[in-house]
Amino acid sequence: MGTPVNIIVGSHVWIEDPDVSWIDGQVLKINGKDAEIETTNGKKVNANLSKIYPKDMEAPPGGVDDMTKLSYLHEPGVLQNLKARYELNEIYTYTGNILIAINPFQRLPHIYGAHMMQQYKGAPFGELSPHVFAVADVAYRAMINEKKSNSILVSGESGAGKTETTKMLMQYLAFLGGRAGTEGRTVEQQVLESNPVLEAFGNAKTVRNNNSSRFGKFVEIQFDKSGRISGAAIRTYLLERSRVCQINDPERNYHCFYLLCAAPQESKCYELADVSDAREYLATRRAMDIVGISQKDQEAIFRVVAAILHIGNIEFTKGKEVDSSVPKDDNAKFHLKTTAELLMCDADALEDALCKRVMITPEEVIKRSLDPQSAAVSRDGLAKTIYSRLFDWLVDKINNSIGQDPKSKSLIGVLDIYGFESFKANSFEQFCINFTNEKLQQHFNQHVFKMEQEEYTKEEINWSYIEFVDNQDVLDLIEKKPGGIIALLDEACMFPKSTHETFANKLYQTFKNHKRFIKPKLSRTDFTIAHYAGEVLYQSDQFLDKNKDYVVPEHQDLLSASKCSFVSGLFPPLPEETSKSSKFSSIGSRFKLQLQSLMDTLNSTEPHYIRCVKPNNLLKPAIFENVNIMQQLRCGGVLEAIRISCAGYPTRRAFFEFINRFGILAPETIEANCDEKTACQKILEKMELKGYQIGKTKVFLRAGQMAELDARRAQVLSNAAKVIQRRVRTHQARRHYLALRKKTIYVQSRWRGRLACKLYEHLRREAAAVKIQKNIRRHEARKAYKELQVAVLTLQRAIRATAARKEFRFRKQTKASIIIQARWRCHKAAIYYKRLKKGTIVTQCRWRGRVSRRELRKLKMAAKETGALQEAKDKLEKRVEELTWRLQLEKGLKTNLEESKAQEIAKLQNSLQEMQIKYEETNALLIKERENVKKVVEEEPPVIKETQVIVEDTQKIETLTAEIESLKTSLESERQKADDFERKYNEAQACSEERGKKVEDMEKKGRQLQESLTRLEEKITNLESENQVLRQQAVSMAPNKFLSGRSRSIIQRTESGHIIPEAKTPMSNQEMHSASMHRREPSDGLDDKPQKSLNEKQQENQELLIRCIAQHLGFAGNRPIAACIIYKCLLHWRSFEVERTSVFDRIIQTIGHAIETQDNNDVLAYWLSNASTLLLLLQRTLKASGAAGMAPQRRRSSSATLFGRMTQSFRGTPAGVNLSLVNGSASRGVDTLRQVEAKYPALLFKQQLTAYVEKIYGMIRDNLKKEISPLLGLCIQAPRTSRASLVKGSSRSVANTEAQRALIAHWQGIVKSLGNFLNTLKANHVPPFLVRKVFTQIFSFINVQLFNSLLLRRECCSFSNGEYVKAGLAELEHWCYKATDEYAGSAWDELKHIRQAIGFLVIHQKPKKTLDEISHDLCPVLSIQQLYRISTMYWDDKYGTHSVSSDVISNMRVLMTEDSNNAVSNSFLLDDDSSIPFSVDDISKSMEQIDIADIEPPPLIRENSGFSFLLPRPD
């Protein structure tokens, strides 16, 4: 299984470890055949090279799903792969076609259920993740296709999950081949429900498992020719009878005893965690009901179980006679009596049967007493016999209830049998169990070897017979006649005096030289057998007792005579010749025959293997015990299968994988233009390997050659690494040199700068010294100068003071002289001034008198001219009048303003009146002044007086002028206030206009709401009336043969609903009905012949219409002609209002015949457009009869609105003017069509038409799904092909471009299909609403298919595949953009799951992402289960990066556990929605109005006079 070749220093290897079985490490050094290894836990270990196995460092962190893909197929590689997958909750792993299932010890509902069964149904084996469903599906498909029976062998030790796996297999087979059975029960249901019954009576708690099967079970599920389950049979093997009497602490007896007792307090019972015996008892009783066990038999069964419990409580003691026994005490006698009552037999006879034996001799019949020990043995034998017979009866009852199909030629057998067992104490049961496993292991080895040979033959490689170790010698040791262990055991049982010691000595003597038989040194009765899984030490103490299979005659006679028919049926009387026969029967011989029969059955079927593994003995999740699992793999034969594979070609690699891994060994082969097989051949030839084989699709390598290639590859990579290191070191050295040179220059510059600084400092100090000396010298010179200056200044001050005193005395004398002179001169000037002033005043008086006289003459002349004053007065009056007019004008303009403005104007008027009064007073004063002036002129008053009068008059004029100015100012202020009021008025008016508009809008909305409410009330009333009509007439009318399932269901719902009482017929309907009756009365008196001709004419018209619409009439604009013609004809013929007519049925038949070809999308789209348009017209036109009377009061009150009056006018239109409504100007849209009182046929026609719209829609949608499904499969599988093609051609970039172009071609095929489909729908004018619904569901289907494939196939969860799918999704997004929202709608949003999943695959630095970022930012739509699945399956085939961190995975597990506890659905797969996503109301609301007035009739009916009403009429 491995080879030490090419293990060098630095290699990563596996070495054995006593604690964890295998541990990895790195080789530090090699000394000859030994190597020093440093393990991952830090220890240094020395190991022999022959015990070291290489470790694959390029294995994916999540393991591989098929262990044949491992680069190194050895024990540590297998163990590490299983551990890596188990940590990710991937409990299933393939080894070729063998499935290894590790018990998770927790519920994983997300990997089971109907949704998962649907995914694995028909999927090729190995395409999806490993699963028990895949094995069952392969067996089922092989049975169907090859017409050969198959078998599935489930094995494993106690607690490994064999029973649960068997349940899953039967559930899946029932899912594939389920069929209803008789009496309301299905065969598969009874098979599944037989499990609880058999578990209750055949399972028990052991040290290793709480629900261990203590018997072998082979379920034969029979199938008929069509692949449906037709029958089933259950075969059981070796029930552990000794458990009934002997239980080792802390194990339990069979479950049925605890179910009956429900764990009473007085008995010592071990309870199971999370298991209620009372609930299990009820579940078992329900299961018994399902499998067909009557209540009477159930009571009898549990009565027998109770009797066995009481038998166990009977104890014996010595009797009065020698070697006799009697019940020990009253308690024993009570249990004896209770047992007799339960078994309905005599208590004394029961005591005699337990305590005595009858010996028949030729002379007499002797009754012999038994000692207490023998009596206890007899008691235990009775209990075991009763329980064994009861279990066999249950199995037979279940088989009879299920029933077998004698005509069935194929079956699938599911074998659930105990695994290899090796305990501290191993007895006869373990011997038989291990014998069974030896047989199955031989069968398993042969199958594995056969599979190996088939693989070689399939790949057309040269192979020779490969020897493998067979275990036939162990089987001969056990079963060979006459010298096998079982034969010797039977021989010992035949002799009464034989003991286990004599039996053991016989074994020692017989097999002392057998290599598989070992005699222990410290025991005289034990023996050891070297099985394929290891040595097992058996204790032969109870072999003889447990091998005996005869019923004590006393027990047989006692129970066969029971008054209970059930008990007596368990022990039927033996035939006379049988009772007299002395032929010996044993458990071992019978078991050997059963096992041989089982092997014959298995050899006649195609086997499939499932190996169940228990990860730990604590029965807890997330614990992986390496040593325990390695032992189970060894016991299960998995390691033996690996060893067989290693004997041939253990390493197999597909060509492209081999080239991707080892292409660097011969790069010229990749660059050359050669195929993959040739490239692989050249690589192997260059490496000079021998013994390899190249098949059709794979490279087959012998053991050790993979390691040698890896060593060569590591050497090439090492050389390349050395070159890279050399270049890197050169680069680093040069970079170091450049850095050192740069730093040296820098240091030099710093030192030179330092020297320059020192020189500068010296120069600076020298200059400073010179400057200091200069300053000191200057200071001394200045000091001397200052002293000299002070002395000179003192001398000058004294001299100058003397001169100043002399000058002061001189100036004082001079000033006194000047003062005297000034006084004298002033006196002379004053005298002169007085004289001059007196002469000046005299001169002035005379001159002023002269001037005054001149002015007086001028005033006199002006006084004579009074016209000037009058003119000034007139100007003032005009000005006042103008102001008054303006005020009145302003007052007239502001009459609508507020009262305050009027008061202001009144104040202005008062002021104006006061001004007028003042003006009049002024005029009066002016007149008086004139008169005074006249008097003054006449009297010639003094000049001063006249001058004073003129001055006063001028002042008054100025006063008036000032008052006028003040009035102007107040007028301007009032005008400004008026402007402000006018502006506020305009603003208020604009605000009121806006509010008025809002009020009008609200009124408009109110009217619209009222109209909508009216329409809704009418629709509800129509529906109620329609339902009432359907209820009243559905019973009387025979169902139409073309009535769809939906219509029938609607009628049934209406019949079962509440009956609405009949309402009164409205007045308009009564008038119309009376008018129609008056019109019909004259025709009643006519002959039948004109009436017949009229009916024939109508029939001809209908026939012509049907022939016409059967043709493709096309479209008028975007309106389907056929729908419009049908509607016009039905409306004209009043077909909606008649009680009986056949025209509706014929139209439905025509549509049904037209869509029989489901593959023609053009025809389907044409009829979808016509049917939806016709349904729209009917929806907006028809109303049930009596609808008006059933309307609520609120609807009648709404007729006062405009819409209500229009509705009433349409209702009240006479029947004779319907053509004008259809062809006239009133028919401008659907809303203007009058509503018709529809009868039952019309309503039924509407329902049928609705059903056909839904049916055609579904057919169109399903056709598109069928068309794109193969392309979706190619899209999700394309990356593997593209990666394989990367090695072809001379340029990788060219090949990569071609591969990506090939992949995009698949997506472009989908886009092309979508585009053609959209063009077909557009060409047939299918309503955009339905087109959007179709593409929304199609994109949802694409999302479901791609997303589910991503989660179920690990090879799809890769980085490169994410890039490929992302590019394909971009094509779909571009198509949605081109299709526009009118037709694509929200289709792109339906791809949210696959878009977010692909986005997660292609993001970088996944380990740095937290769970919150992933679940809320990156993938908010995906559930935790889906994120966990993607994270654990992800692998980077492009850059080799890792998935999310282990902390994120752990947090996901915690959340998943919480979700499972909260009973939330754990399914990570999406379901496709195939429902109809719209209703009739949705179509009615979404489609626009249709004008049918100008539709031209087709040529077939245009010239017919009966269809003249179809011709368009001018307005």
PDB file of C-alpha atoms in Angstrom, residues 287-373:
ATOM      1  CA  ALA A 287     -46.544   0.209  12.860  1.00  0.00           C
ATOM      2  CA  MET A 288     -48.183  -3.119  13.660  1.00  0.00           C
ATOM      3  CA  ASP A 289     -51.466  -1.726  12.382  1.00  0.00           C
ATOM      4  CA  ILE A 290     -49.843  -0.663   9.129  1.00  0.00           C
ATOM      5  CA  VAL A 291     -48.141  -4.007   8.472  1.00  0.00           C
ATOM      6  CA  GLY A 292     -51.458  -5.791   9.001  1.00  0.00           C
ATOM      7  CA  ILE A 293     -51.282  -7.246  12.520  1.00  0.00           C
ATOM      8  CA  SER A 294     -54.744  -7.230  14.059  1.00  0.00           C
ATOM      9  CA  GLN A 295     -55.516  -5.825  17.476  1.00  0.00           C
ATOM     10  CA  LYS A 296     -56.191  -9.321  18.785  1.00  0.00           C
ATOM     11  CA  ASP A 297     -52.802 -10.559  17.657  1.00  0.00           C
ATOM     12  CA  GLN A 298     -51.129  -7.487  19.085  1.00  0.00           C
ATOM     13  CA  GLU A 299     -52.654  -8.151  22.484  1.00  0.00           C
ATOM     14  CA  ALA A 300     -51.530 -11.756  22.274  1.00  0.00           C
ATOM     15  CA  ILE A 301     -48.003 -10.710  21.289  1.00  0.00           C
ATOM     16  CA  PHE A 302     -47.551  -8.453  24.265  1.00  0.00           C
ATOM     17  CA  ARG A 303     -49.180 -11.053  26.507  1.00  0.00           C
ATOM     18  CA  VAL A 304     -46.452 -13.506  25.426  1.00  0.00           C
ATOM     19  CA  VAL A 305     -43.803 -10.801  26.050  1.00  0.00           C
ATOM     20  CA  ALA A 306     -45.217 -10.282  29.540  1.00  0.00           C
ATOM     21  CA  ALA A 307     -45.155 -14.032  30.137  1.00  0.00           C
ATOM     22  CA  ILE A 308     -41.450 -14.115  29.224  1.00  0.00           C
ATOM     23  CA  LEU A 309     -40.817 -11.354  31.752  1.00  0.00           C
ATOM     24  CA  HIS A 310     -42.594 -13.336  34.454  1.00  0.00           C
ATOM     25  CA  ILE A 311     -40.729 -16.523  33.504  1.00  0.00           C
ATOM     26  CA  GLY A 312     -37.484 -14.719  34.215  1.00  0.00           C
ATOM     27  CA  ASN A 313     -38.653 -14.000  37.770  1.00  0.00           C
ATOM     28  CA  ILE A 314     -39.279 -17.688  38.609  1.00  0.00           C
ATOM     29  CA  GLU A 315     -36.533 -18.998  40.899  1.00  0.00           C
ATOM     30  CA  PHE A 316     -35.963 -22.558  42.154  1.00  0.00           C
ATOM     31  CA  THR A 317     -34.660 -24.222  45.279  1.00  0.00           C
ATOM     32  CA  LYS A 318     -34.017 -27.814  46.356  1.00  0.00           C
ATOM     33  CA  GLY A 319     -37.055 -29.991  46.871  1.00  0.00           C
ATOM     34  CA  LYS A 320     -37.728 -32.725  49.395  1.00  0.00           C
ATOM     35  CA  GLU A 321     -36.451 -35.433  47.110  1.00  0.00           C
ATOM     36  CA  VAL A 322     -32.887 -35.863  45.983  1.00  0.00           C
ATOM     37  CA  ASP A 323     -31.914 -33.731  42.940  1.00  0.00           C
ATOM     38  CA  SER A 324     -35.403 -32.215  42.784  1.00  0.00           C
ATOM     39  CA  SER A 325     -36.449 -28.572  42.608  1.00  0.00           C
ATOM     40  CA  VAL A 326     -39.494 -26.490  43.517  1.00  0.00           C
ATOM     41  CA  PRO A 327     -40.371 -22.777  43.268  1.00  0.00           C
ATOM     42  CA  LYS A 328     -38.266 -20.890  45.769  1.00  0.00           C
ATOM     43  CA  ASP A 329     -40.941 -18.822  47.543  1.00  0.00           C
ATOM     44  CA  ASP A 330     -44.358 -17.250  47.202  1.00  0.00           C
ATOM     45  CA  ASN A 331     -43.009 -14.601  44.824  1.00  0.00           C
ATOM     46  CA  ALA A 332     -41.754 -17.346  42.508  1.00  0.00           C
ATOM     47  CA  LYS A 333     -45.087 -19.138  42.758  1.00  0.00           C
ATOM     48  CA  PHE A 334     -46.909 -15.860  41.936  1.00  0.00           C
ATOM     49  CA  HIS A 335     -44.836 -15.363  38.797  1.00  0.00           C
ATOM     50  CA  LEU A 336     -45.346 -19.016  37.873  1.00  0.00           C
ATOM     51  CA  LYS A 337     -49.106 -18.649  38.222  1.00  0.00           C
ATOM     52  CA  THR A 338     -49.091 -15.334  36.289  1.00  0.00           C
ATOM     53  CA  THR A 339     -47.066 -16.941  33.507  1.00  0.00           C
ATOM     54  CA  ALA A 340     -49.570 -19.788  33.270  1.00  0.00           C
ATOM     55  CA  GLU A 341     -52.449 -17.319  33.095  1.00  0.00           C
ATOM     56  CA  LEU A 342     -50.787 -15.310  30.378  1.00  0.00           C
ATOM     57  CA  LEU A 343     -49.936 -18.389  28.336  1.00  0.00           C
ATOM     58  CA  MET A 344     -53.405 -19.844  29.147  1.00  0.00           C
ATOM     59  CA  CYS A 345     -52.015 -23.162  30.340  1.00  0.00           C
ATOM     60  CA  ASP A 346     -52.165 -25.171  33.576  1.00  0.00           C
ATOM     61  CA  ALA A 347     -49.876 -23.837  36.321  1.00  0.00           C
ATOM     62  CA  ASP A 348     -49.030 -27.308  37.644  1.00  0.00           C
ATOM     63  CA  ALA A 349     -48.238 -28.537  34.164  1.00  0.00           C
ATOM     64  CA  LEU A 350     -45.972 -25.529  33.701  1.00  0.00           C
ATOM     65  CA  GLU A 351     -44.186 -26.324  36.965  1.00  0.00           C
ATOM     66  CA  ASP A 352     -43.730 -29.957  35.949  1.00  0.00           C
ATOM     67  CA  ALA A 353     -42.423 -28.902  32.525  1.00  0.00           C
ATOM     68  CA  LEU A 354     -39.817 -26.709  34.202  1.00  0.00           C
ATOM     69  CA  CYS A 355     -38.813 -29.010  37.058  1.00  0.00           C
ATOM     70  CA  LYS A 356     -39.138 -32.497  35.541  1.00  0.00           C
ATOM     71  CA  ARG A 357     -38.196 -34.497  32.473  1.00  0.00           C
ATOM     72  CA  VAL A 358     -39.923 -37.517  30.932  1.00  0.00           C
ATOM     73  CA  MET A 359     -37.673 -40.283  29.606  1.00  0.00           C
ATOM     74  CA  ILE A 360     -39.232 -42.860  27.323  1.00  0.00           C
ATOM     75  CA  THR A 361     -37.654 -46.316  27.322  1.00  0.00           C
ATOM     76  CA  PRO A 362     -38.856 -49.443  25.540  1.00  0.00           C
ATOM     77  CA  GLU A 363     -40.062 -50.808  28.817  1.00  0.00           C
ATOM     78  CA  GLU A 364     -41.613 -47.776  30.534  1.00  0.00           C
ATOM     79  CA  VAL A 365     -41.951 -43.992  30.785  1.00  0.00           C
ATOM     80  CA  ILE A 366     -39.758 -42.532  33.517  1.00  0.00           C
ATOM     81  CA  LYS A 367     -40.353 -39.030  34.988  1.00  0.00           C
ATOM     82  CA  ARG A 368     -37.110 -37.589  36.346  1.00  0.00           C
ATOM     83  CA  SER A 369     -36.772 -34.508  38.573  1.00  0.00           C
ATOM     84  CA  LEU A 370     -34.276 -31.758  37.819  1.00  0.00           C
ATOM     85  CA  ASP A 371     -32.013 -30.048  40.286  1.00  0.00           C
ATOM     86  CA  PRO A 372     -32.409 -26.248  40.726  1.00  0.00           C
ATOM     87  CA  GLN A 373     -29.604 -25.470  38.290  1.00  0.00           C
TER      88      GLN A 373
END
